[in-house]
């Protein structure tokens, strides 16, 4: 008999399993994929760690979380400085003096602020959707060039139909600092995320290629508690309707030369290019990369349907209402703990998933 049967070897499941095992509990993790690490999974090709499910940059402010991940990996000093391309013109992200200079030729923060103020949407209420939020923050030029079409392409929805909260993630800086994240800590685990997960899971029993729903009764019978990190609507057999997610396709190519785009992340902000961004994996961790090849991945948004991989929860009104119904059912479960991006239906970054696992572990131990 296990204390915990954990469904999902992603970051939530693996963190929970580590905490429980360290507290003397017996855990078994199952995952329907043929590997551990969930969406953080990396594979090594030509000395390059390929981020199989999109670029993953670890960042956080919290010492406990940073110390936790550093138990299992040494992090490099990677800093995310993406660029954005529209119509052959290059802009720096996040929105900073570099962006304002490329857009308007302004040199000082005061000039940039004046320019934004002259075209900013002025509301005497909270912005109701992503478009209003963006126009309020940065005005028309930046919205039209760098936000509107990228957002349409990424979410396959009009920005007016998307929640304002999505864009609150995008930093705006009145300085020449183009570090995408504000956080105290940032980096990529040297040797790849998969190696970090192998260390997190050391001494813990893991079975891959197993779908919990194929034999739910059996799995429930071998553990005192279930930790579920899959889709919450699927857990409840979609009885309150289906939650919507955004799916993605990744097109990866190995190029027979050293350097393709000169940066880890390049966003493509116009609608004529089908991918939202292209990543060049060797820029995340250059420690052992081969000089004769480079690996790039295009990230292409994909319309959601039940059998596709759910990458991003869509936190709009309709889906939030459906999720609340599932959440109230989940609250009354005694033996099942729900956690992670899919079960909590939250647009979590990795550090937030770890924090959530810490919290759920404390509540349930
Ligand atoms: P997952 O990683 O999805 O793990 C859930 C696991 O459960 C999966 O392996 C799945 O196979 C398994 N599972 C589901 N259902 C079943 C079932 N029925 N039976 C068995 N197994 C099941 N975060 C950052 O901090 N920085 C970034 O730069 C960043 N970039 C990202 C880029 C992309 C393209 C995406 C999609 C996410 C990004 N994230 C980033 C977010 C990060 O991936 C997540 O926060 C984190 O991986 C979520 O962990 P999780 O354990 O909740 O979910
Ligand atoms: N965004 C944008 N232009 C960009 C990058 C981002 O308009 O060049 C918007 C878009 O709506 C996106 C949101 O900002 O959904 C958050 O982007 P981020 O890159 O932080 O999110 P990720 O896709 O990495 O989770």
GROMACS .gro file of C-alpha atoms and ligand atoms in nm:
model
  443
    1UNK     CA    1   0.000   0.000   0.000
    2UNK     CA    2   0.137   0.342  -0.099
    3UNK     CA    3   0.070   0.659   0.098
    4UNK     CA    4   0.041   0.854  -0.226
    5UNK     CA    5  -0.030   0.753  -0.583
    6UNK     CA    6   0.073   1.057  -0.786
    7UNK     CA    7  -0.074   1.104  -1.131
    8UNK     CA    8   0.176   1.302  -1.340
    9UNK     CA    9   0.557   1.316  -1.326
   10UNK     CA   10   0.562   1.689  -1.407
   11UNK     CA   11   0.684   1.956  -1.169
   12UNK     CA   12   0.387   1.942  -0.932
   13UNK     CA   13   0.384   1.563  -0.904
   14UNK     CA   14   0.761   1.537  -0.871
   15UNK     CA   15   0.787   1.813  -0.608
   16UNK     CA   16   0.504   1.663  -0.405
   17UNK     CA   17   0.662   1.316  -0.430
   18UNK     CA   18   0.998   1.449  -0.310
   19UNK     CA   19   0.846   1.629  -0.010
   20UNK     CA   20   0.635   1.326   0.084
   21UNK     CA   21   0.926   1.083   0.045
   22UNK     CA   22   1.152   1.306   0.256
   23UNK     CA   23   0.878   1.296   0.522
   24UNK     CA   24   0.889   0.915   0.521
   25UNK     CA   25   0.587   0.852   0.297
   26UNK     CA   26   0.577   0.584   0.030
   27UNK     CA   27   0.494   0.721  -0.318
   28UNK     CA   28   0.432   0.586  -0.664
   29UNK     CA   29   0.419   0.821  -0.963
   30UNK     CA   30   0.253   0.727  -1.289
   31UNK     CA   31   0.257   0.928  -1.611
   32UNK     CA   32   0.089   0.859  -1.942
   33UNK     CA   33   0.383   1.001  -2.136
   34UNK     CA   34   0.691   0.789  -2.197
   35UNK     CA   35   0.907   1.019  -1.988
   36UNK     CA   36   0.927   1.216  -1.665
   37UNK     CA   37   0.946   1.597  -1.625
   38UNK     CA   38   0.609   1.688  -1.785
   39UNK     CA   39   0.633   1.998  -2.001
   40UNK     CA   40   0.979   2.078  -1.864
   41UNK     CA   41   1.122   1.771  -2.041
   42UNK     CA   42   1.452   1.816  -2.227
   43UNK     CA   43   1.649   1.575  -2.445
   44UNK     CA   44   2.014   1.591  -2.537
   45UNK     CA   45   2.111   1.606  -2.905
   46UNK     CA   46   2.460   1.704  -3.028
   47UNK     CA   47   2.542   1.823  -2.677
   48UNK     CA   48   2.241   2.058  -2.689
   49UNK     CA   49   1.952   2.025  -2.443
   50UNK     CA   50   1.637   2.057  -2.650
   51UNK     CA   51   1.336   2.198  -2.463
   52UNK     CA   52   1.086   1.958  -2.615
   53UNK     CA   53   0.768   2.141  -2.501
   54UNK     CA   54   0.881   2.498  -2.553
   55UNK     CA   55   1.134   2.727  -2.385
   56UNK     CA   56   1.159   2.690  -2.009
   57UNK     CA   57   1.340   2.958  -1.814
   58UNK     CA   58   1.337   2.919  -1.439
   59UNK     CA   59   1.288   3.239  -1.241
   60UNK     CA   60   1.171   3.318  -0.889
   61UNK     CA   61   1.208   3.551  -0.594
   62UNK     CA   62   1.160   3.307  -0.317
   63UNK     CA   63   1.464   3.167  -0.133
   64UNK     CA   64   1.287   2.846  -0.034
   65UNK     CA   65   1.193   2.766  -0.394
   66UNK     CA   66   1.536   2.861  -0.527
   67UNK     CA   67   1.708   2.649  -0.258
   68UNK     CA   68   1.473   2.361  -0.338
   69UNK     CA   69   1.560   2.347  -0.710
   70UNK     CA   70   1.928   2.403  -0.636
   71UNK     CA   71   1.930   2.080  -0.436
   72UNK     CA   72   1.877   1.896  -0.765
   73UNK     CA   73   2.061   2.101  -1.027
   74UNK     CA   74   2.327   2.365  -1.070
   75UNK     CA   75   2.178   2.664  -1.252
   76UNK     CA   76   2.363   2.876  -1.508
   77UNK     CA   77   2.336   3.255  -1.530
   78UNK     CA   78   2.108   3.266  -1.836
   79UNK     CA   79   1.909   3.590  -1.863
   80UNK     CA   80   1.609   3.601  -2.093
   81UNK     CA   81   1.637   3.885  -2.345
   82UNK     CA   82   1.394   3.797  -2.623
   83UNK     CA   83   1.357   4.004  -2.937
   84UNK     CA   84   1.045   4.062  -3.144
   85UNK     CA   85   1.027   4.095  -3.522
   86UNK     CA   86   0.753   4.271  -3.716
   87UNK     CA   87   0.780   4.343  -4.086
   88UNK     CA   88   1.157   4.306  -4.090
   89UNK     CA   89   1.204   4.542  -3.796
   90UNK     CA   90   1.356   4.421  -3.468
   91UNK     CA   91   1.234   4.531  -3.125
   92UNK     CA   92   1.362   4.442  -2.783
   93UNK     CA   93   1.139   4.269  -2.529
   94UNK     CA   94   1.026   4.334  -2.261
   95UNK     CA   95   0.902   4.682  -2.350
   96UNK     CA   96   1.195   4.899  -2.245
   97UNK     CA   97   1.386   5.203  -2.366
   98UNK     CA   98   1.532   4.980  -2.641
   99UNK     CA   99   1.178   4.912  -2.768
  100UNK     CA  100   1.067   5.275  -2.741
  101UNK     CA  101   1.382   5.387  -2.919
  102UNK     CA  102   1.328   5.143  -3.207
  103UNK     CA  103   0.959   5.243  -3.229
  104UNK     CA  104   0.982   5.623  -3.200
  105UNK     CA  105   1.351   5.718  -3.193
  106UNK     CA  106   1.314   5.853  -2.835
  107UNK     CA  107   1.625   5.856  -2.615
  108UNK     CA  108   1.510   5.947  -2.264
  109UNK     CA  109   1.244   5.794  -2.036
  110UNK     CA  110   1.069   6.132  -2.028
  111UNK     CA  111   1.034   6.136  -2.408
  112UNK     CA  112   0.909   5.777  -2.404
  113UNK     CA  113   0.657   5.852  -2.131
  114UNK     CA  114   0.525   6.157  -2.323
  115UNK     CA  115   0.483   5.945  -2.635
  116UNK     CA  116   0.296   5.673  -2.447
  117UNK     CA  117   0.083   5.928  -2.258
  118UNK     CA  118  -0.020   6.092  -2.587
  119UNK     CA  119  -0.170   5.768  -2.720
  120UNK     CA  120  -0.263   5.575  -2.410
  121UNK     CA  121  -0.626   5.474  -2.360
  122UNK     CA  122  -0.759   5.661  -2.057
  123UNK     CA  123  -1.029   5.477  -1.868
  124UNK     CA  124  -1.190   5.565  -1.538
  125UNK     CA  125  -1.247   5.198  -1.463
  126UNK     CA  126  -1.042   4.879  -1.469
  127UNK     CA  127  -0.963   4.748  -1.821
  128UNK     CA  128  -1.214   4.478  -1.912
  129UNK     CA  129  -1.007   4.279  -2.160
  130UNK     CA  130  -0.657   4.230  -2.297
  131UNK     CA  131  -0.693   4.498  -2.565
  132UNK     CA  132  -0.803   4.763  -2.316
  133UNK     CA  133  -0.531   4.659  -2.075
  134UNK     CA  134  -0.259   4.687  -2.343
  135UNK     CA  135  -0.385   5.018  -2.482
  136UNK     CA  136  -0.401   5.159  -2.129
  137UNK     CA  137  -0.044   5.052  -2.056
  138UNK     CA  138   0.146   5.127  -2.376
  139UNK     CA  139  -0.081   5.299  -2.628
  140UNK     CA  140  -0.163   5.228  -2.991
  141UNK     CA  141   0.173   5.198  -3.170
  142UNK     CA  142   0.312   4.925  -2.950
  143UNK     CA  143  -0.024   4.752  -2.925
  144UNK     CA  144  -0.065   4.743  -3.304
  145UNK     CA  145   0.292   4.641  -3.381
  146UNK     CA  146   0.387   4.404  -3.099
  147UNK     CA  147   0.077   4.289  -2.912
  148UNK     CA  148  -0.241   4.272  -3.121
  149UNK     CA  149  -0.143   4.020  -3.388
  150UNK     CA  150   0.093   3.818  -3.168
  151UNK     CA  151  -0.189   3.774  -2.917
  152UNK     CA  152  -0.446   3.685  -3.188
  153UNK     CA  153  -0.203   3.430  -3.329
  154UNK     CA  154  -0.110   3.287  -2.990
  155UNK     CA  155  -0.458   3.251  -2.845
  156UNK     CA  156  -0.652   3.216  -3.172
  157UNK     CA  157  -0.891   3.470  -3.024
  158UNK     CA  158  -0.948   3.842  -3.057
  159UNK     CA  159  -0.766   4.032  -2.776
  160UNK     CA  160  -1.106   4.183  -2.682
  161UNK     CA  161  -1.222   3.834  -2.584
  162UNK     CA  162  -0.920   3.761  -2.366
  163UNK     CA  163  -0.873   3.846  -1.998
  164UNK     CA  164  -0.662   4.153  -1.912
  165UNK     CA  165  -0.459   3.938  -1.673
  166UNK     CA  166  -0.263   3.771  -1.958
  167UNK     CA  167  -0.088   4.092  -2.055
  168UNK     CA  168  -0.008   4.185  -1.696
  169UNK     CA  169   0.268   3.927  -1.728
  170UNK     CA  170   0.448   4.150  -1.982
  171UNK     CA  171   0.689   4.387  -1.808
  172UNK     CA  172   0.726   4.753  -1.909
  173UNK     CA  173   1.051   4.929  -1.819
  174UNK     CA  174   1.141   5.294  -1.840
  175UNK     CA  175   1.507   5.194  -1.844
  176UNK     CA  176   1.764   5.030  -2.070
  177UNK     CA  177   1.721   4.703  -1.883
  178UNK     CA  178   1.601   4.432  -2.121
  179UNK     CA  179   1.599   4.141  -1.876
  180UNK     CA  180   1.252   3.990  -1.929
  181UNK     CA  181   1.206   3.894  -1.565
  182UNK     CA  182   1.210   4.108  -1.251
  183UNK     CA  183   1.302   3.816  -1.028
  184UNK     CA  184   1.600   3.786  -0.798
  185UNK     CA  185   1.691   3.441  -0.935
  186UNK     CA  186   1.694   3.322  -1.296
  187UNK     CA  187   1.869   3.045  -1.489
  188UNK     CA  188   1.858   2.713  -1.667
  189UNK     CA  189   1.961   2.386  -1.500
  190UNK     CA  190   2.299   2.291  -1.645
  191UNK     CA  191   2.264   1.948  -1.801
  192UNK     CA  192   1.893   1.995  -1.878
  193UNK     CA  193   1.564   1.977  -1.689
  194UNK     CA  194   1.530   1.602  -1.728
  195UNK     CA  195   1.850   1.547  -1.527
  196UNK     CA  196   1.710   1.779  -1.259
  197UNK     CA  197   1.389   1.575  -1.244
  198UNK     CA  198   1.590   1.250  -1.223
  199UNK     CA  199   1.752   1.394  -0.911
  200UNK     CA  200   1.422   1.514  -0.765
  201UNK     CA  201   1.282   1.166  -0.816
  202UNK     CA  202   1.582   0.974  -0.684
  203UNK     CA  203   1.463   0.673  -0.484
  204UNK     CA  204   1.097   0.723  -0.586
  205UNK     CA  205   0.910   0.462  -0.786
  206UNK     CA  206   0.796   0.594  -1.127
  207UNK     CA  207   0.602   0.416  -1.400
  208UNK     CA  208   0.563   0.586  -1.739
  209UNK     CA  209   0.324   0.510  -2.028
  210UNK     CA  210   0.038   0.457  -1.785
  211UNK     CA  211  -0.289   0.644  -1.816
  212UNK     CA  212  -0.459   0.670  -1.477
  213UNK     CA  213  -0.805   0.664  -1.635
  214UNK     CA  214  -0.739   0.333  -1.812
  215UNK     CA  215  -0.753   0.161  -1.471
  216UNK     CA  216  -0.860   0.422  -1.219
  217UNK     CA  217  -1.013   0.179  -0.971
  218UNK     CA  218  -0.698  -0.025  -0.947
  219UNK     CA  219  -0.475   0.279  -0.891
  220UNK     CA  220  -0.715   0.414  -0.629
  221UNK     CA  221  -0.704   0.081  -0.449
  222UNK     CA  222  -0.327   0.074  -0.399
  223UNK     CA  223  -0.279   0.408  -0.223
  224UNK     CA  224  -0.426   0.592   0.072
  225UNK     CA  225  -0.437   0.919  -0.122
  226UNK     CA  226  -0.425   1.027  -0.485
  227UNK     CA  227  -0.240   1.336  -0.605
  228UNK     CA  228  -0.390   1.427  -0.940
  229UNK     CA  229  -0.209   1.669  -1.176
  230UNK     CA  230  -0.400   1.599  -1.500
  231UNK     CA  231  -0.703   1.782  -1.640
  232UNK     CA  232  -0.963   1.842  -1.372
  233UNK     CA  233  -1.254   1.830  -1.620
  234UNK     CA  234  -1.137   1.487  -1.738
  235UNK     CA  235  -1.121   1.367  -1.375
  236UNK     CA  236  -1.491   1.451  -1.340
  237UNK     CA  237  -1.578   1.296  -1.679
  238UNK     CA  238  -1.657   1.643  -1.820
  239UNK     CA  239  -1.986   1.651  -1.629
  240UNK     CA  240  -1.992   2.032  -1.609
  241UNK     CA  241  -1.864   2.071  -1.964
  242UNK     CA  242  -1.519   2.085  -2.118
  243UNK     CA  243  -1.253   2.331  -2.020
  244UNK     CA  244  -1.071   2.492  -2.308
  245UNK     CA  245  -0.693   2.495  -2.337
  246UNK     CA  246  -0.455   2.632  -2.595
  247UNK     CA  247  -0.256   2.366  -2.772
  248UNK     CA  248   0.069   2.401  -2.963
  249UNK     CA  249   0.268   2.231  -3.236
  250UNK     CA  250   0.645   2.228  -3.222
  251UNK     CA  251   0.848   2.202  -3.543
  252UNK     CA  252   1.209   2.124  -3.467
  253UNK     CA  253   1.501   2.125  -3.711
  254UNK     CA  254   1.871   2.055  -3.674
  255UNK     CA  255   2.073   2.297  -3.885
  256UNK     CA  256   2.419   2.198  -4.015
  257UNK     CA  257   2.585   2.517  -3.890
  258UNK     CA  258   2.661   2.688  -3.561
  259UNK     CA  259   2.430   2.985  -3.528
  260UNK     CA  260   2.081   3.039  -3.668
  261UNK     CA  261   1.922   3.341  -3.501
  262UNK     CA  262   2.180   3.459  -3.247
  263UNK     CA  263   1.939   3.450  -2.953
  264UNK     CA  264   1.750   3.197  -2.742
  265UNK     CA  265   1.403   3.341  -2.811
  266UNK     CA  266   1.281   3.539  -3.113
  267UNK     CA  267   0.912   3.634  -3.130
  268UNK     CA  268   0.737   3.680  -3.464
  269UNK     CA  269   0.470   3.942  -3.408
  270UNK     CA  270   0.290   3.963  -3.743
  271UNK     CA  271   0.014   3.736  -3.874
  272UNK     CA  272   0.190   3.646  -4.201
  273UNK     CA  273   0.434   3.419  -4.009
  274UNK     CA  274   0.245   3.118  -3.863
  275UNK     CA  275   0.468   3.064  -3.560
  276UNK     CA  276   0.470   3.290  -3.254
  277UNK     CA  277   0.830   3.231  -3.165
  278UNK     CA  278   1.140   3.044  -3.264
  279UNK     CA  279   1.385   2.920  -3.007
  280UNK     CA  280   1.748   2.824  -3.058
  281UNK     CA  281   1.815   2.572  -2.785
  282UNK     CA  282   2.193   2.605  -2.752
  283UNK     CA  283   2.155   2.962  -2.623
  284UNK     CA  284   1.987   2.833  -2.306
  285UNK     CA  285   2.285   2.624  -2.198
  286UNK     CA  286   2.602   2.662  -2.399
  287UNK     CA  287   2.819   2.438  -2.181
  288UNK     CA  288   2.857   2.140  -2.417
  289UNK     CA  289   2.696   2.255  -2.740
  290UNK     CA  290   2.844   2.131  -3.067
  291UNK     CA  291   2.978   2.415  -3.288
  292UNK     CA  292   2.883   2.242  -3.615
  293UNK     CA  293   2.508   2.222  -3.561
  294UNK     CA  294   2.227   2.412  -3.397
  295UNK     CA  295   1.870   2.311  -3.312
  296UNK     CA  296   1.575   2.544  -3.358
  297UNK     CA  297   1.205   2.501  -3.279
  298UNK     CA  298   0.910   2.693  -3.416
  299UNK     CA  299   0.613   2.717  -3.179
  300UNK     CA  300   0.283   2.715  -3.365
  301UNK     CA  301  -0.051   2.765  -3.187
  302UNK     CA  302  -0.302   2.489  -3.247
  303UNK     CA  303  -0.681   2.493  -3.207
  304UNK     CA  304  -0.793   2.301  -2.901
  305UNK     CA  305  -0.972   1.969  -2.914
  306UNK     CA  306  -1.000   1.703  -2.643
  307UNK     CA  307  -0.727   1.476  -2.776
  308UNK     CA  308  -0.458   1.737  -2.817
  309UNK     CA  309  -0.199   1.827  -2.554
  310UNK     CA  310  -0.333   2.095  -2.319
  311UNK     CA  311  -0.057   2.355  -2.276
  312UNK     CA  312  -0.227   2.674  -2.159
  313UNK     CA  313  -0.546   2.709  -1.958
  314UNK     CA  314  -0.768   2.986  -2.094
  315UNK     CA  315  -0.877   3.200  -1.802
  316UNK     CA  316  -1.168   3.376  -1.969
  317UNK     CA  317  -1.511   3.414  -1.808
  318UNK     CA  318  -1.670   3.110  -1.968
  319UNK     CA  319  -1.393   2.873  -1.867
  320UNK     CA  320  -1.353   3.024  -1.522
  321UNK     CA  321  -1.721   2.955  -1.453
  322UNK     CA  322  -1.684   2.592  -1.560
  323UNK     CA  323  -1.366   2.554  -1.356
  324UNK     CA  324  -1.536   2.688  -1.041
  325UNK     CA  325  -1.787   2.405  -1.060
  326UNK     CA  326  -1.509   2.147  -1.076
  327UNK     CA  327  -1.319   2.324  -0.800
  328UNK     CA  328  -1.614   2.302  -0.564
  329UNK     CA  329  -1.636   1.929  -0.633
  330UNK     CA  330  -1.261   1.894  -0.575
  331UNK     CA  331  -1.290   2.071  -0.239
  332UNK     CA  332  -1.517   1.799  -0.106
  333UNK     CA  333  -1.278   1.517  -0.196
  334UNK     CA  334  -1.111   1.365   0.108
  335UNK     CA  335  -0.862   1.137  -0.059
  336UNK     CA  336  -0.767   1.325  -0.374
  337UNK     CA  337  -0.540   1.628  -0.390
  338UNK     CA  338  -0.551   1.837  -0.708
  339UNK     CA  339  -0.245   2.037  -0.814
  340UNK     CA  340  -0.053   2.193  -1.102
  341UNK     CA  341  -0.133   2.379  -1.422
  342UNK     CA  342  -0.401   2.138  -1.542
  343UNK     CA  343  -0.574   2.036  -1.220
  344UNK     CA  344  -0.583   2.392  -1.081
  345UNK     CA  345  -0.648   2.533  -1.429
  346UNK     CA  346  -0.395   2.813  -1.366
  347UNK     CA  347  -0.144   2.978  -1.600
  348UNK     CA  348   0.133   2.887  -1.355
  349UNK     CA  349   0.503   2.932  -1.413
  350UNK     CA  350   0.735   2.667  -1.271
  351UNK     CA  351   0.809   2.846  -0.943
  352UNK     CA  352   0.434   2.891  -0.884
  353UNK     CA  353   0.380   2.518  -0.938
  354UNK     CA  354   0.648   2.442  -0.679
  355UNK     CA  355   0.489   2.689  -0.436
  356UNK     CA  356   0.152   2.525  -0.490
  357UNK     CA  357   0.302   2.180  -0.425
  358UNK     CA  358   0.464   2.311  -0.104
  359UNK     CA  359   0.125   2.448   0.009
  360UNK     CA  360  -0.077   2.139  -0.080
  361UNK     CA  361   0.179   1.918   0.088
  362UNK     CA  362   0.159   2.122   0.411
  363UNK     CA  363  -0.223   2.118   0.404
  364UNK     CA  364  -0.240   1.743   0.355
  365UNK     CA  365   0.041   1.587   0.549
  366LIG     P1  366   0.274   1.922  -1.649
  366LIG     O1  367   0.417   1.954  -1.674
  366LIG     O2  368   0.176   1.935  -1.761
  366LIG     O3  369   0.267   1.773  -1.590
  366LIG     C1  370   0.147   1.701  -1.579
  366LIG     C2  371   0.179   1.556  -1.613
  366LIG     O4  372   0.063   1.477  -1.585
  366LIG     C3  373   0.212   1.535  -1.759
  366LIG     O5  374   0.339   1.475  -1.773
  366LIG     C4  375   0.100   1.445  -1.810
  366LIG     O6  376   0.143   1.350  -1.905
  366LIG     C5  377   0.054   1.376  -1.682
  366LIG     N1  378  -0.084   1.331  -1.690
  366LIG     C6  379  -0.194   1.405  -1.719
  366LIG     N2  380  -0.303   1.328  -1.719
  366LIG     C7  381  -0.263   1.201  -1.688
  366LIG     C8  382  -0.330   1.077  -1.674
  366LIG     N3  383  -0.461   1.067  -1.694
  366LIG     N4  384  -0.256   0.968  -1.642
  366LIG     C9  385  -0.123   0.976  -1.626
  366LIG     N5  386  -0.054   1.092  -1.639
  366LIG    C10  387  -0.123   1.203  -1.669
  366LIG     N6  388   0.728   2.820  -1.680
  366LIG    C11  389   0.832   2.895  -1.638
  366LIG     O7  390   0.851   2.912  -1.517
  366LIG     N7  391   0.919   2.952  -1.727
  366LIG    C12  392   0.904   2.939  -1.863
  366LIG     O8  393   0.985   2.990  -1.940
  366LIG    C13  394   0.794   2.859  -1.910
  366LIG     N8  395   0.774   2.842  -2.041
  366LIG    C14  396   0.671   2.765  -2.085
  366LIG    C15  397   0.654   2.748  -2.222
  366LIG    C16  398   0.550   2.668  -2.270
  366LIG    C17  399   0.534   2.650  -2.419
  366LIG    C18  400   0.461   2.607  -2.178
  366LIG    C19  401   0.348   2.522  -2.228
  366LIG    C20  402   0.477   2.623  -2.041
  366LIG    C21  403   0.581   2.704  -1.993
  366LIG     N9  404   0.602   2.722  -1.857
  366LIG    C22  405   0.707   2.800  -1.812
  366LIG    C23  406   0.510   2.663  -1.756
  366LIG    C24  407   0.557   2.528  -1.705
  366LIG     O9  408   0.567   2.435  -1.811
  366LIG    C25  409   0.454   2.477  -1.604
  366LIG    O10  410   0.433   2.569  -1.500
  366LIG    C26  411   0.490   2.343  -1.537
  366LIG    O11  412   0.561   2.257  -1.622
  366LIG    C27  413   0.361   2.275  -1.494
  366LIG    O12  414   0.388   2.158  -1.423
  366LIG     P2  415   0.268   2.059  -1.390
  366LIG    O13  416   0.326   1.946  -1.312
  366LIG    O14  417   0.156   2.135  -1.332
  366LIG    O15  418   0.214   2.011  -1.532
  367LIG     N1  419   0.272   3.911  -2.584
  367LIG     C1  420   0.263   3.994  -2.694
  367LIG     N2  421   0.372   4.012  -2.772
  367LIG     C2  422   0.490   3.949  -2.747
  367LIG     C3  423   0.499   3.864  -2.634
  367LIG     C4  424   0.387   3.847  -2.555
  367LIG     O1  425   0.158   4.051  -2.720
  367LIG     O2  426   0.587   3.967  -2.823
  367LIG     C5  427   0.151   3.895  -2.500
  367LIG     C6  428   0.065   3.776  -2.545
  367LIG     O3  429  -0.071   3.809  -2.528
  367LIG     C7  430   0.106   3.668  -2.447
  367LIG     C8  431   0.133   3.748  -2.319
  367LIG     O4  432   0.188   3.870  -2.364
  367LIG     O5  433   0.005   3.574  -2.427
  367LIG     C9  434   0.230   3.680  -2.223
  367LIG     O6  435   0.347   3.646  -2.294
  367LIG     P1  436   0.464   3.558  -2.237
  367LIG     O7  437   0.567   3.547  -2.346
  367LIG     O8  438   0.507   3.614  -2.106
  367LIG     O9  439   0.393   3.420  -2.206
  367LIG     P2  440   0.429   3.270  -2.238
  367LIG    O10  441   0.376   3.245  -2.374
  367LIG    O11  442   0.578   3.255  -2.233
  367LIG    O12  443   0.360   3.194  -2.131
   0.00000   0.00000   0.00000
